[in-house]
mmCIF file of C-alpha atoms in Angstrom:
data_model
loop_
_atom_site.group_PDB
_atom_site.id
_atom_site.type_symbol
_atom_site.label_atom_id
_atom_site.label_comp_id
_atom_site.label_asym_id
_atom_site.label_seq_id
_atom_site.Cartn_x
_atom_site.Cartn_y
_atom_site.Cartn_z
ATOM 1 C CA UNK A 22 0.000 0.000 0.000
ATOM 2 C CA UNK A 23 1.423 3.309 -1.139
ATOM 3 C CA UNK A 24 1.407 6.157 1.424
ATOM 4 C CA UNK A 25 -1.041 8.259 -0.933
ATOM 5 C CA UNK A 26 -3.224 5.251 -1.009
ATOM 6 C CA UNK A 27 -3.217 4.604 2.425
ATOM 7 C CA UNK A 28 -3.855 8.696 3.237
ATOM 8 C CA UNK A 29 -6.911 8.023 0.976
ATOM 9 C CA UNK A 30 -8.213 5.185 2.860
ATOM 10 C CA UNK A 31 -7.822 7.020 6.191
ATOM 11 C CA UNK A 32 -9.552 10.220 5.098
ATOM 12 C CA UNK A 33 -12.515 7.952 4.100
ATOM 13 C CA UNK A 34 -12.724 6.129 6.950
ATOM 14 C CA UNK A 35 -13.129 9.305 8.991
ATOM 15 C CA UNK A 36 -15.629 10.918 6.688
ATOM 16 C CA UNK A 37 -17.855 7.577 6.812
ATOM 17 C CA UNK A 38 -17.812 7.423 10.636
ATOM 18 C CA UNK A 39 -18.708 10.774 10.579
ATOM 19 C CA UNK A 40 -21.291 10.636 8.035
ATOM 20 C CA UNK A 41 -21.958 7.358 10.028
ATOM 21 C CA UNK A 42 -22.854 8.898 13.622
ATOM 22 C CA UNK A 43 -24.391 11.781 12.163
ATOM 23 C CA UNK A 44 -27.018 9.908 10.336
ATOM 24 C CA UNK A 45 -27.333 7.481 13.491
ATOM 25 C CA UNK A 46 -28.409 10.834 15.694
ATOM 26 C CA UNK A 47 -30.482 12.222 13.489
ATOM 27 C CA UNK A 48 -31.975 8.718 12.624
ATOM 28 C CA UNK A 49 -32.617 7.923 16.490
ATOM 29 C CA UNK A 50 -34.007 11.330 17.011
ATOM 30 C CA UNK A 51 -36.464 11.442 14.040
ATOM 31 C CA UNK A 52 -37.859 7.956 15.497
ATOM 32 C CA UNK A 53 -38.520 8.809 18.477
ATOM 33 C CA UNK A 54 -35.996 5.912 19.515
ATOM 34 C CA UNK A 55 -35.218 7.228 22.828
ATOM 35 C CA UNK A 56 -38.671 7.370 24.428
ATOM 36 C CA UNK A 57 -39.695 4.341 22.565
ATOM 37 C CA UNK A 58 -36.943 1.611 23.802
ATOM 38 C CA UNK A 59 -36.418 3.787 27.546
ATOM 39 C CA UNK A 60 -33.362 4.930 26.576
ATOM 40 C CA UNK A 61 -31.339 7.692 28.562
ATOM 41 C CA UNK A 62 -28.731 9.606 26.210
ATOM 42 C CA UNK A 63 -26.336 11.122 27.691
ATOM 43 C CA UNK A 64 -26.351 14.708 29.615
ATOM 44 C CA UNK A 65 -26.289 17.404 27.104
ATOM 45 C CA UNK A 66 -26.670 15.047 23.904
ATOM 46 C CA UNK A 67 -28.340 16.809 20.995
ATOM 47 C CA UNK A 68 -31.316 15.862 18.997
ATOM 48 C CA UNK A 69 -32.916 13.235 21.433
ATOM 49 C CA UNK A 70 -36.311 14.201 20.761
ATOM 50 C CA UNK A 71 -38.513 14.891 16.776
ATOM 51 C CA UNK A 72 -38.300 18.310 17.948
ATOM 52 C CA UNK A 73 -35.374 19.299 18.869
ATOM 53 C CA UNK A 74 -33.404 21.403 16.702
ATOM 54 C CA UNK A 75 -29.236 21.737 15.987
ATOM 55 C CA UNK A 76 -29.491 25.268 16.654
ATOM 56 C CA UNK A 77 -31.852 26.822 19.060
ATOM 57 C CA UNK A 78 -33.423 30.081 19.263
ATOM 58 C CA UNK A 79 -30.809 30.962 22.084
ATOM 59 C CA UNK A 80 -27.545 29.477 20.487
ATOM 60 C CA UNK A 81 -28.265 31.385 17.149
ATOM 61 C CA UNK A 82 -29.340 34.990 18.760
ATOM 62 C CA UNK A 83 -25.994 34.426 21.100
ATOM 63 C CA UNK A 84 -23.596 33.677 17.715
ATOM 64 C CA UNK A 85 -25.800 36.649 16.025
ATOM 65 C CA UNK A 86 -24.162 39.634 18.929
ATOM 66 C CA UNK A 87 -20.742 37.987 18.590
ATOM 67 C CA UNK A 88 -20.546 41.049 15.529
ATOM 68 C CA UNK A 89 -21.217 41.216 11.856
ATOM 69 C CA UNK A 90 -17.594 39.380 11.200
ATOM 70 C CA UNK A 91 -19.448 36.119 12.212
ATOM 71 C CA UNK A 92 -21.494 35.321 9.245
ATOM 72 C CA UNK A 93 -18.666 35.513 6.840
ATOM 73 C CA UNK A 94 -16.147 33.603 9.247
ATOM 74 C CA UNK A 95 -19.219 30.930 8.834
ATOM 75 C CA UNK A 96 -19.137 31.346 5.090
ATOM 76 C CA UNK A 97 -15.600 31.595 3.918
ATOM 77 C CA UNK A 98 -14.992 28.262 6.504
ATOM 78 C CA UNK A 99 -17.594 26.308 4.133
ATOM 79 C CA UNK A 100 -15.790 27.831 1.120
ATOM 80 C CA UNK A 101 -12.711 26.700 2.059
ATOM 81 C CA UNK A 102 -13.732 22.726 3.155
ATOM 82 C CA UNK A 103 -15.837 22.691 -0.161
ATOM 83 C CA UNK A 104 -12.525 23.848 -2.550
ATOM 84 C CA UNK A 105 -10.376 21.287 -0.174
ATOM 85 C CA UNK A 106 -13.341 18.342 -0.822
ATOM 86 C CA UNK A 107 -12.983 19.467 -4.809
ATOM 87 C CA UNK A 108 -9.270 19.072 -4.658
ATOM 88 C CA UNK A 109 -9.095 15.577 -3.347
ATOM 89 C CA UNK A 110 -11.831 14.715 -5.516
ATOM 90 C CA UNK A 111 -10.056 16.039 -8.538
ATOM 91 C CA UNK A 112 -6.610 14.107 -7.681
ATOM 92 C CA UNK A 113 -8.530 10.876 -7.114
ATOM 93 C CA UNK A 114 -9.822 11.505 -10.769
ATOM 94 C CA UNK A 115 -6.321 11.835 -12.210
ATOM 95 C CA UNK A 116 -4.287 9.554 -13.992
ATOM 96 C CA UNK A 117 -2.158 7.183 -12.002
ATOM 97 C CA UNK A 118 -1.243 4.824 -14.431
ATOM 98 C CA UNK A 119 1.069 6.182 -17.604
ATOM 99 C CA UNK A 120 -1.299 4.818 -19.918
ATOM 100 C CA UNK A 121 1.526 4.755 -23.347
ATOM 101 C CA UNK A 122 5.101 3.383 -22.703
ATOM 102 C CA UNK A 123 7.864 4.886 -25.337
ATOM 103 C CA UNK A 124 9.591 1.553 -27.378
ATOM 104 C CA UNK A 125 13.150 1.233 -28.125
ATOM 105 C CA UNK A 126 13.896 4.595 -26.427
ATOM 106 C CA UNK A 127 12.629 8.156 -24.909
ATOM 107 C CA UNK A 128 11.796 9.939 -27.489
ATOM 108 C CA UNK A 129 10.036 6.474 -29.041
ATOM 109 C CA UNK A 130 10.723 5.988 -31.973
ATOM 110 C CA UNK A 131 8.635 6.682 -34.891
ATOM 111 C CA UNK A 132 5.977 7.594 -32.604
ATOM 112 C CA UNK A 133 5.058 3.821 -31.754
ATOM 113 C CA UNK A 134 3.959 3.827 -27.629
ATOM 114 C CA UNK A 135 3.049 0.933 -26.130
ATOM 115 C CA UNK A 136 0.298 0.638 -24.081
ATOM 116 C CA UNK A 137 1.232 -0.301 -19.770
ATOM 117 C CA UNK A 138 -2.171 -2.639 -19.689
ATOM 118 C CA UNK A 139 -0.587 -4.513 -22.761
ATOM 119 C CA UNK A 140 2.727 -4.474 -21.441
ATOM 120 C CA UNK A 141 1.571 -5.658 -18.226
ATOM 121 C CA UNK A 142 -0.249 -8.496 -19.747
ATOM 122 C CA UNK A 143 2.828 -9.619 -21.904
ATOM 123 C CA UNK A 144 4.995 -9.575 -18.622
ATOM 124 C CA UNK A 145 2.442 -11.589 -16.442
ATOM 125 C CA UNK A 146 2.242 -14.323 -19.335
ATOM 126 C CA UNK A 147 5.854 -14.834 -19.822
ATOM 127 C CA UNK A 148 6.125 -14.585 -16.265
ATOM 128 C CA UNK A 149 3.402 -17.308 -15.339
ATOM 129 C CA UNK A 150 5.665 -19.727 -17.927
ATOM 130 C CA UNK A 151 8.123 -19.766 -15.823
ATOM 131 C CA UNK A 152 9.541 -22.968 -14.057
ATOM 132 C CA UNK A 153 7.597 -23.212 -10.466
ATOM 133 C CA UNK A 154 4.864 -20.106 -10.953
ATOM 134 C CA UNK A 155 1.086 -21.315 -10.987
ATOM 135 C CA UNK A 156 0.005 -17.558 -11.777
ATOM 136 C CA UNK A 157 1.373 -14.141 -12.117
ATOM 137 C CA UNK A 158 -0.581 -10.763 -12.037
ATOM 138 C CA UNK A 159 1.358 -7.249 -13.508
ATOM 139 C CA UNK A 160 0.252 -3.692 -12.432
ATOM 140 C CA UNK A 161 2.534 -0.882 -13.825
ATOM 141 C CA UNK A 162 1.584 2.506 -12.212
ATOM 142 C CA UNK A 163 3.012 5.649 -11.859
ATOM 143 C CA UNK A 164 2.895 8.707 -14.468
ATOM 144 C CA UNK A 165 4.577 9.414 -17.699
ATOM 145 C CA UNK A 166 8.438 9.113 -17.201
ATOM 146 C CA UNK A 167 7.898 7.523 -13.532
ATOM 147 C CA UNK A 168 6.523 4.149 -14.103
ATOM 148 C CA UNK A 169 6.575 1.379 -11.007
ATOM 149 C CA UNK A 170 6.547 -2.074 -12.077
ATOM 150 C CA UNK A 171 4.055 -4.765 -9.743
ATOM 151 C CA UNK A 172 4.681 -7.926 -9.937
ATOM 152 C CA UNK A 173 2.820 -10.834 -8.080
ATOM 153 C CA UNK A 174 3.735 -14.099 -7.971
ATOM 154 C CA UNK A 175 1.970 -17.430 -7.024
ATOM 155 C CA UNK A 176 4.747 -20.167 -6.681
ATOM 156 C CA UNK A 177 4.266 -24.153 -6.982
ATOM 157 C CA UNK A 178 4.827 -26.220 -4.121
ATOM 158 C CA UNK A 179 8.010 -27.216 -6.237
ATOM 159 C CA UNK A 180 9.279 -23.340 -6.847
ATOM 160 C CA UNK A 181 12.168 -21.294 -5.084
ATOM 161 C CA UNK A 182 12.131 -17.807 -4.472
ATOM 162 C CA UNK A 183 15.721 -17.451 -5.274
ATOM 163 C CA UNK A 184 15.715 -19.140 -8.875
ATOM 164 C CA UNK A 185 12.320 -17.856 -9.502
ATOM 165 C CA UNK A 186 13.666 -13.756 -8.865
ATOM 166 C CA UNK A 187 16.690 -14.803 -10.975
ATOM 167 C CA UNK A 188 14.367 -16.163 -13.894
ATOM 168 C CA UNK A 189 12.589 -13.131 -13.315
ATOM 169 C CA UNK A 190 15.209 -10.726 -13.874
ATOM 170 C CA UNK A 191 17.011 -12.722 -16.673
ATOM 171 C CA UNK A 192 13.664 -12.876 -18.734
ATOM 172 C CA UNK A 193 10.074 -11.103 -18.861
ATOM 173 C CA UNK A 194 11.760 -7.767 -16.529
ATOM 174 C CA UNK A 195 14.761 -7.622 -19.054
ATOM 175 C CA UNK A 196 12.872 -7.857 -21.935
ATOM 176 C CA UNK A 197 10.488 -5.279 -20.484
ATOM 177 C CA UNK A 198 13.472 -3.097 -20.635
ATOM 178 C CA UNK A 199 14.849 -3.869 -23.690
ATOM 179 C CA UNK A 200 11.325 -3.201 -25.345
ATOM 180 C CA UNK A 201 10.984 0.236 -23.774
ATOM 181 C CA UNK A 202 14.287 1.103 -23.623
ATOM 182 C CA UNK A 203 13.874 2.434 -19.583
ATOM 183 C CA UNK A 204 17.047 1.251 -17.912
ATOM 184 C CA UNK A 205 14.989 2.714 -14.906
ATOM 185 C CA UNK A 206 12.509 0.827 -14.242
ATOM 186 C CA UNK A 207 11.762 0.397 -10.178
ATOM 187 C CA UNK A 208 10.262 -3.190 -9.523
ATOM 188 C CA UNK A 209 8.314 -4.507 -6.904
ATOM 189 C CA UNK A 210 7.572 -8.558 -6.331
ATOM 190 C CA UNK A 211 5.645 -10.322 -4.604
ATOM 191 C CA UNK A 212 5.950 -13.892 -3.478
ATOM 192 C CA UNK A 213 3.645 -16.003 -2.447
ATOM 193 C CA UNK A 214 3.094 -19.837 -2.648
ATOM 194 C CA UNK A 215 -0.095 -21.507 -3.817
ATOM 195 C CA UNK A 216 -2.123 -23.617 -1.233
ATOM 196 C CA UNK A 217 -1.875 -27.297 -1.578
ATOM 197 C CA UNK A 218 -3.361 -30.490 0.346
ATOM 198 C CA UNK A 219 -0.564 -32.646 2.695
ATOM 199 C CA UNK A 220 1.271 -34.910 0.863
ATOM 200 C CA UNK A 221 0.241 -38.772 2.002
ATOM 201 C CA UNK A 222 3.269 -40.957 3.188
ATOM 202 C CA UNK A 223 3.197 -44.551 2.289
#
């Protein structure tokens, strides 16, 4: 998991437990669930009752004599978490895969590109012939000029990490590079070995 990735996945958490208890108080309160099941919420919990109200009468004419500043301080604070909701949104939406790879070279030449889903695929089948891998998945990420190679690999019961990296490298990565012509190309693998039933001793 990538630190962006994982920022993502923590900023939605928090937003759906939010979201979450929110809906849950206004939910119990529009239900009537307190009075109906005896429950006692807690001292000083809002909304317990179908008409209670997130603001009162007194809370909003106390805010209103704070001055005229207040209102605006209100406003430009809604602004500014709406334009910081439309920027995450907005990088979410962009690219994070390169989409075309150069081939034989940066500029490519002749203007072919080759396409990182294609490329990925060629990688995971060569990869999957290899001696002692039962399946192999590619992801190449990254943008344009930055690609990140992800490699996943299900080994046999009869595979080897070592020889199976080595094979690796030797064959579908180096002809990877040799296609694109990126000397740089960062790799990440992952082993992992398939599940099989115990072997019976006679």
């Amino acid at each position: 998991m990538t630190p962006r990735s994982a920022l993502n996945r923590t900023l939605l958490a928090l937003v759906g437990l939010v979201l979450l208890g929110g809906g849950l108080l206004i939910l119990f309160a529009g239900l009537d669930l307190y009075r109906r099941h005896d429950l006692a919420p807690p001292a000083g919990w809002p909304l317990t009752t179908p008409a209670d109200v997130l603001l009162g009468s007194a809370d909003r004419a106390r805010w209103s004599s704070q001055g005229w500043w207040w209102w605006p301080a209100v406003i430009a604070a809604l602004v500014v978490a709406a334009l910081l909701a439309l920027g995450w949104l907005l990088a979410q939406l962009s690219r994070r895969r390169p989409g075309s790879l150069p081939v034989g070279g940066t500029p490519p030449q002749e203007g072919v590109e080759l396409r990182d889903r294609a490329l990925s695929e060629a990688i995971a089948n060569e990869a999957g012939a290899l001696p002692g891998v039962g399946h192999a998945a590619v992801l190449i990420t990254g943008r344009p000029g930055r690609h990140r190679t992800r490699i996943k690999l299900t080994l046999t019961p009869e595979g080897t990490p070592g020889a199976t990296l080595g094979a690796l490298c030797e064959g579908p990565i180096g002809t990877a590079r040799r296609s694109t012509g990126l000397t740089d190309m960062p790799t990440e693998v992952r082993l992992q070995v398939s599940r099989h039933g115990p072997h019976r001793v006679e």
